Coordinates of C-alpha atoms and ligand atoms in Angstrom, one line a residue:
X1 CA 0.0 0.0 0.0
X2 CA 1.4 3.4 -0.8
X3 CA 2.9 5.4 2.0
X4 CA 2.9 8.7 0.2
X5 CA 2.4 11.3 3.0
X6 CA 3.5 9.2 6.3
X7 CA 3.4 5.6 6.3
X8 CA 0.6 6.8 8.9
X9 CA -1.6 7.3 4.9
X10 CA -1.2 3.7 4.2
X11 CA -4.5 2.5 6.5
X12 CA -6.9 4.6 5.3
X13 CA -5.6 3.2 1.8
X14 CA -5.6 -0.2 3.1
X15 CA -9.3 0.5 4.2
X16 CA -10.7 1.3 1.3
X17 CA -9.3 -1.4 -1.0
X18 CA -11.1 -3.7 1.8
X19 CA -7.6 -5.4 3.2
X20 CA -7.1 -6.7 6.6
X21 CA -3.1 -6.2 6.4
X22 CA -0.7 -4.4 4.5
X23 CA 2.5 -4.4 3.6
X24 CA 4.3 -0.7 3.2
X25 CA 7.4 0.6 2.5
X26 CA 8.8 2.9 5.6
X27 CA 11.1 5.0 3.0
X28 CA 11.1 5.8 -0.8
X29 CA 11.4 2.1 -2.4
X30 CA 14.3 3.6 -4.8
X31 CA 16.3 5.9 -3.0
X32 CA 19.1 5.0 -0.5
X33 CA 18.5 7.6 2.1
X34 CA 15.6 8.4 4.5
X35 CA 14.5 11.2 6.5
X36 CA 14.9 9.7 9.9
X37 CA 11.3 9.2 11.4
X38 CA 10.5 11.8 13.5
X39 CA 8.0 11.4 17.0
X40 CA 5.1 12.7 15.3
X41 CA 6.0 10.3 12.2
X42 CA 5.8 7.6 15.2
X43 CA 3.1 8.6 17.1
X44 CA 0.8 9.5 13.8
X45 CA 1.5 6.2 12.4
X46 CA 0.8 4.3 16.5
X47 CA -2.9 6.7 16.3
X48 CA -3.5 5.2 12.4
X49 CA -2.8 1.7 13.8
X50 CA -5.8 1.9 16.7
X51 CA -8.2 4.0 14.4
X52 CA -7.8 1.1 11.9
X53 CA -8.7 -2.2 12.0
X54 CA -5.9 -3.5 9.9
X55 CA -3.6 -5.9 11.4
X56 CA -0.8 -7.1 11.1
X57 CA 1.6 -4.6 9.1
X58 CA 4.4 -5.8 7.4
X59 CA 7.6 -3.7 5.6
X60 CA 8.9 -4.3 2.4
X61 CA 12.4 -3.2 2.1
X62 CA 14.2 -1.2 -0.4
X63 CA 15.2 -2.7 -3.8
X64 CA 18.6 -1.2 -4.1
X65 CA 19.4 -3.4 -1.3
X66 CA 22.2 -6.3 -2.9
X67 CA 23.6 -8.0 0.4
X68 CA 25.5 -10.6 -1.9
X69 CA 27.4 -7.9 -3.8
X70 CA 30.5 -8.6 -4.2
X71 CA 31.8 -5.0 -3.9
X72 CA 32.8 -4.1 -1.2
X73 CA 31.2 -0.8 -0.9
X74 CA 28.0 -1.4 -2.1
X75 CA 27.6 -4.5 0.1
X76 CA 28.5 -2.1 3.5
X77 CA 25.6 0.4 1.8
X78 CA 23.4 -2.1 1.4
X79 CA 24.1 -3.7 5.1
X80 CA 23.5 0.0 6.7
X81 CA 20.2 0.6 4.6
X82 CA 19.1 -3.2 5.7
X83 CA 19.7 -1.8 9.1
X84 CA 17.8 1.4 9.2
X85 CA 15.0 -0.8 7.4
X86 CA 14.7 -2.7 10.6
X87 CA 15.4 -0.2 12.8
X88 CA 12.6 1.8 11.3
X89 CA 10.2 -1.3 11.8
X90 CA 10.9 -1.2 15.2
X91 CA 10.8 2.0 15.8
X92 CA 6.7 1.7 14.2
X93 CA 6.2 -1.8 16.1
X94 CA 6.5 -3.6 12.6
X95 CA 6.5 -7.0 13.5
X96 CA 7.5 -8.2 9.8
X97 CA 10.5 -6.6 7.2
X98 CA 10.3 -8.9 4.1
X99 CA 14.0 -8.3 1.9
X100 CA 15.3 -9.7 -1.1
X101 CA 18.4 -12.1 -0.5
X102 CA 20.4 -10.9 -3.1
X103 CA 21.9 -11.0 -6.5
X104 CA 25.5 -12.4 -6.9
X105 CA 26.2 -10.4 -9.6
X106 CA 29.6 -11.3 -11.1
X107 CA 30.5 -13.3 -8.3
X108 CA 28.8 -16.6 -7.9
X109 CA 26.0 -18.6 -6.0
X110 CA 28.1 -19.7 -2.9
X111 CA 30.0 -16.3 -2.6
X112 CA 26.7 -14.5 -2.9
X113 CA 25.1 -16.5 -0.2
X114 CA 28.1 -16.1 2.4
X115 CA 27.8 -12.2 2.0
X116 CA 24.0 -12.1 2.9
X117 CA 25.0 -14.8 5.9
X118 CA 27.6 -12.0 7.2
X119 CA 24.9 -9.2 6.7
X120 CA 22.2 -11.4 8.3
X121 CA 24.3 -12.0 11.3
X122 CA 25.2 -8.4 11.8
X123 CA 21.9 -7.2 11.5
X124 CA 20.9 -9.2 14.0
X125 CA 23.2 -8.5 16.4
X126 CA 23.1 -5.2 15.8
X127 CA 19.4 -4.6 16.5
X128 CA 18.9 -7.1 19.0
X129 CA 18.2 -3.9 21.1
X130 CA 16.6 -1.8 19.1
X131 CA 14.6 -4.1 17.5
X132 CA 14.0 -7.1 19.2
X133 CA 10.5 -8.0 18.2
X134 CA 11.0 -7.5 14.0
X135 CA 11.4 -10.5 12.1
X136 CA 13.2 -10.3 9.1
X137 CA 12.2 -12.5 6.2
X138 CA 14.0 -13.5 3.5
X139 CA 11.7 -13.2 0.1
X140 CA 11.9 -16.5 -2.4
X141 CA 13.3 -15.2 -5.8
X142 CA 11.8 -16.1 -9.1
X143 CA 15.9 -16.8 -9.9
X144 CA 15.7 -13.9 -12.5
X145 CA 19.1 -12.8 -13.7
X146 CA 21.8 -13.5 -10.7
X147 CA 19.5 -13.3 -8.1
X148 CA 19.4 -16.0 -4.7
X149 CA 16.7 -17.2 -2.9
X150 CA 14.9 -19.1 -6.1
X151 CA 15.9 -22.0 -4.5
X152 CA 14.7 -23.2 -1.4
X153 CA 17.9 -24.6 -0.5
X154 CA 19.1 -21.3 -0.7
X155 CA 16.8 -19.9 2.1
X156 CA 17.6 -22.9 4.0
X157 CA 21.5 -22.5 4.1
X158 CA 20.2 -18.4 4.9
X159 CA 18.5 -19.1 7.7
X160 CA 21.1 -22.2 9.0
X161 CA 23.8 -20.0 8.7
X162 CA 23.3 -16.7 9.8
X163 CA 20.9 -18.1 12.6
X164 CA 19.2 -20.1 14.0
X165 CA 17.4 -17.2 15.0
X166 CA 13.9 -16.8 15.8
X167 CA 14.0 -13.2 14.3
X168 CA 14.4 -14.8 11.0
X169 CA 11.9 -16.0 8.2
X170 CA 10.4 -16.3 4.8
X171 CA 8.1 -14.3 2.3
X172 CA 6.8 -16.9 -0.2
X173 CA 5.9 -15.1 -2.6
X174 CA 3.9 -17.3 -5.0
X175 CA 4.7 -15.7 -8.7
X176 CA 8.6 -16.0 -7.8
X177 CA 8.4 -19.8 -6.3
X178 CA 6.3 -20.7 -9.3
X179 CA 8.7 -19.1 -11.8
X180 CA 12.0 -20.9 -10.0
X181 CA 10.1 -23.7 -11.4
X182 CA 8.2 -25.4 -8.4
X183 CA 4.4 -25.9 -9.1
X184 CA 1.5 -24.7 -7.0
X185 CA -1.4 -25.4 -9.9
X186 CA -2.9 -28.4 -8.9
X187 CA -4.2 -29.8 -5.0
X188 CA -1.1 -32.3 -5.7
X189 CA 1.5 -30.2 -6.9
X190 CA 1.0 -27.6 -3.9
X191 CA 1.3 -30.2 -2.0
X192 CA 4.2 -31.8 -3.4
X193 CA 6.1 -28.3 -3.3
X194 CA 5.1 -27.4 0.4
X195 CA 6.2 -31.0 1.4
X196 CA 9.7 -30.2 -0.4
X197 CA 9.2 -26.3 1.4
X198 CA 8.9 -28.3 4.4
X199 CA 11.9 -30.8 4.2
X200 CA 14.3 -28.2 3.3
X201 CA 13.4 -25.2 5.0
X202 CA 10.5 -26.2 7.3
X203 CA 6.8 -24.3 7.1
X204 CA 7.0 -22.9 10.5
X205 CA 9.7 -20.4 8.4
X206 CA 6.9 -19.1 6.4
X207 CA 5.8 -16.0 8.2
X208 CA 3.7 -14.0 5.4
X209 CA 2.8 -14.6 1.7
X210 CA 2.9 -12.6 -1.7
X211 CA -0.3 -13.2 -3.2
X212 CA 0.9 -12.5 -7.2
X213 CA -0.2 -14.2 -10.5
X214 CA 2.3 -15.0 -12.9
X215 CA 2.5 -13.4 -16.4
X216 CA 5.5 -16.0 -17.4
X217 CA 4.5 -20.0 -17.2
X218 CA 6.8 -22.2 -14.7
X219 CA 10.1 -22.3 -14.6
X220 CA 10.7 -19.4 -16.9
X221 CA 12.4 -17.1 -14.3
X222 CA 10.7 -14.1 -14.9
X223 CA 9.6 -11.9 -12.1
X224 CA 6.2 -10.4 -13.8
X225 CA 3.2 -10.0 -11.6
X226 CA -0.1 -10.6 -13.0
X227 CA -3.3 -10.2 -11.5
X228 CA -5.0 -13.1 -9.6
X229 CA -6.3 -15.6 -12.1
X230 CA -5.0 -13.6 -15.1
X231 CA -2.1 -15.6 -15.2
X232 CA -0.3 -19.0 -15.4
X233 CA -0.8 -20.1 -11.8
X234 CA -4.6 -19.5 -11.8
X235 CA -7.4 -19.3 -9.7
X236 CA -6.4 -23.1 -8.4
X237 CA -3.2 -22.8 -7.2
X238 CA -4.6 -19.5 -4.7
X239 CA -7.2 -21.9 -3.8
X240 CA -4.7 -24.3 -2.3
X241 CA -3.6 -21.7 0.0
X242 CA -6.4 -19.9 0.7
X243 CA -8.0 -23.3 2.1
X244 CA -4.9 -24.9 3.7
X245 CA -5.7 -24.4 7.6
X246 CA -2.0 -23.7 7.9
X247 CA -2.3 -20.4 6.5
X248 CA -5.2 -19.4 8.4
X249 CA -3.6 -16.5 10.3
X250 CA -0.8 -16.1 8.2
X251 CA -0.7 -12.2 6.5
X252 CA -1.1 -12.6 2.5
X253 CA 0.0 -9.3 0.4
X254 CA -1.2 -8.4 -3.0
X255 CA 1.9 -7.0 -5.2
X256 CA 0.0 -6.7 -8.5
X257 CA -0.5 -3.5 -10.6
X258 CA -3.0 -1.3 -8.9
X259 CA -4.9 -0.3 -11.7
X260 CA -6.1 -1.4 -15.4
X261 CA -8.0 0.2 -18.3
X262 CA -11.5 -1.0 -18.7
X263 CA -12.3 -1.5 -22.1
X264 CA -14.2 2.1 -22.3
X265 CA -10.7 3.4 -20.9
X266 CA -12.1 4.2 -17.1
X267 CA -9.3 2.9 -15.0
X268 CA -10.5 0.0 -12.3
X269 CA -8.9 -0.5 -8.6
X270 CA -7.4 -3.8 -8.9
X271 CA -6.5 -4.4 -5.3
X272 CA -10.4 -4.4 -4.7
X273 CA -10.8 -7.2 -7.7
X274 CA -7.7 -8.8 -6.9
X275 CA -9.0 -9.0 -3.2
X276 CA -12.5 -10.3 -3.9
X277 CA -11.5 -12.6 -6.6
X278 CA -9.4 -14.3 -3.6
X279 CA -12.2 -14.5 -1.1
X280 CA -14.5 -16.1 -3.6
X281 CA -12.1 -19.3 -3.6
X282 CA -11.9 -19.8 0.2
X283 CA -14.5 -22.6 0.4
Ligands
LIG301 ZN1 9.7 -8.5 -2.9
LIG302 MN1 7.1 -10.4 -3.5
LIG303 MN1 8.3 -9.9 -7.9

């Protein structure tokens, strides 16, 4: 949900699109610095969460973010923007901040890996005081150019390595995990791929969800969004997680275009489509 204004703005946004969480970015998505959040920035944003009944919030972090860069200096930029991301979710009482592992870049798989390991393990001990209660999680990729995380082995040796830690975790995203080539379509192929989720990683890592279509068909890793049921994935494969009791309380965010041209050229809120089209399939 756009935070334009104060993240405070995103509720009242959230509210009228008809969600029950949302997921916000603290700071401008593609900029590396931030004004540092002020008291009133704090306290407006504590008021918006009592006023609303939207609940829980969870961050996404910046994009520029690459902790498996192999340069030097844009991996220690990246490490101190990854920690003012979290500080800044505990500083709002953000219990989730959702980041992408990584790309490698012109390094490779295991080098890129050990980098985010040493900024994971940093980060942690570095805002075990100020921010004891966020929990980062680590996205799944769609494995789109030389990014991590497409596989879940990846997330495992992430979370082994630079933990255990309780105040780690994983967005599944469910465009990115289908494009890395592991099928959700069918009652049995969810299954089959949480079963493999769970071996590898384990389910209790999952701590929120990316509800996003898939304009690309499996195992093409391409990261393109569509809307719900507009894509390759298909009403189905929501279906299996909407009606797994597993999921129950677990937060799902919508990360699919906001808007689309009617066919008379009058522009249509899609989070409001996107959002009922998923609540028709819980059975
Ligand atoms: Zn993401
Ligand atoms: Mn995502
Ligand atoms: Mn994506």
């Amino acid at each position: 949900m756009s935070a334009a204004g104060g993240v405070y703005r995103a509720f009242e946004r959230g509210q009228k699109s008809g969600c029950d969480s949302i997921l916000v970015f603290t700071k401008s998505n593609r900029q590396w610095k931030a004004k540092p959040l002020t008291d009133e920035d704090i306290a407006a944003y504590k008021q918006a969460e009592t006023d609303f009944d939207i609940h829980p919030v969870a961050v996404h972090a910046s994009y520029l973010i690459n902790a498996a860069s192999p340069n030097e200096a844009l991996w220690e930029k990246s490490y101190q923007a990854l920690k003012v991301e979290v500080e800044r979710a505990g500083q709002l009482g953000i219990p989730f901040l959702t980041v992408h592992p990584g790309s490698y870049v012109k390094s490779d798989e295991a080098s890129g890996l050990a980098k985010i390991v040493a900024a994971l393990k940093r980060v942690l001990v570095e805002t075990a005081v100020s921010a004891p209660n966020v929990t980062l999680c680590l996205e799944t990729m769609a494995g789109q150019g030389t990014n991590l995380g497409y596989k879940f082995e990846h997330l495992a040796q992430l979370l082994t390595e630079a933990g255990p830690s309780d105040r780690l975790g994983v967005t599944f995203d469910t465009c990115h995990v289908f494009a890395a080539g592991y099928d959700i379509r069918s009652p049995e192929t969810y299954a089959a791929t949480m079963d493999e989720f769970d071996r590898i990683v384990g389910l209790d890592k999952i701590k929120t969800f990316h509800f996003n279509d898939s304009k690309f068909d499996l195992g093409q890793k391409k990261d393109r969004h569509a809307h719900i049921g507009e894509g390759f994935i298909g009403r189905e494969g929501f279906a299996n997680f909407l009606n797994d009791p597993r999921w129950a309380d677990h937060p799902a965010h919508l990360e699919t275009p906001k808007t689309k041209e009617d066919e008379d050229g009058s522009e249509i809120e899609m989070d409001v489509v996107n959002l009922a089209t998923l609540r028709s399939l819980i059975k």
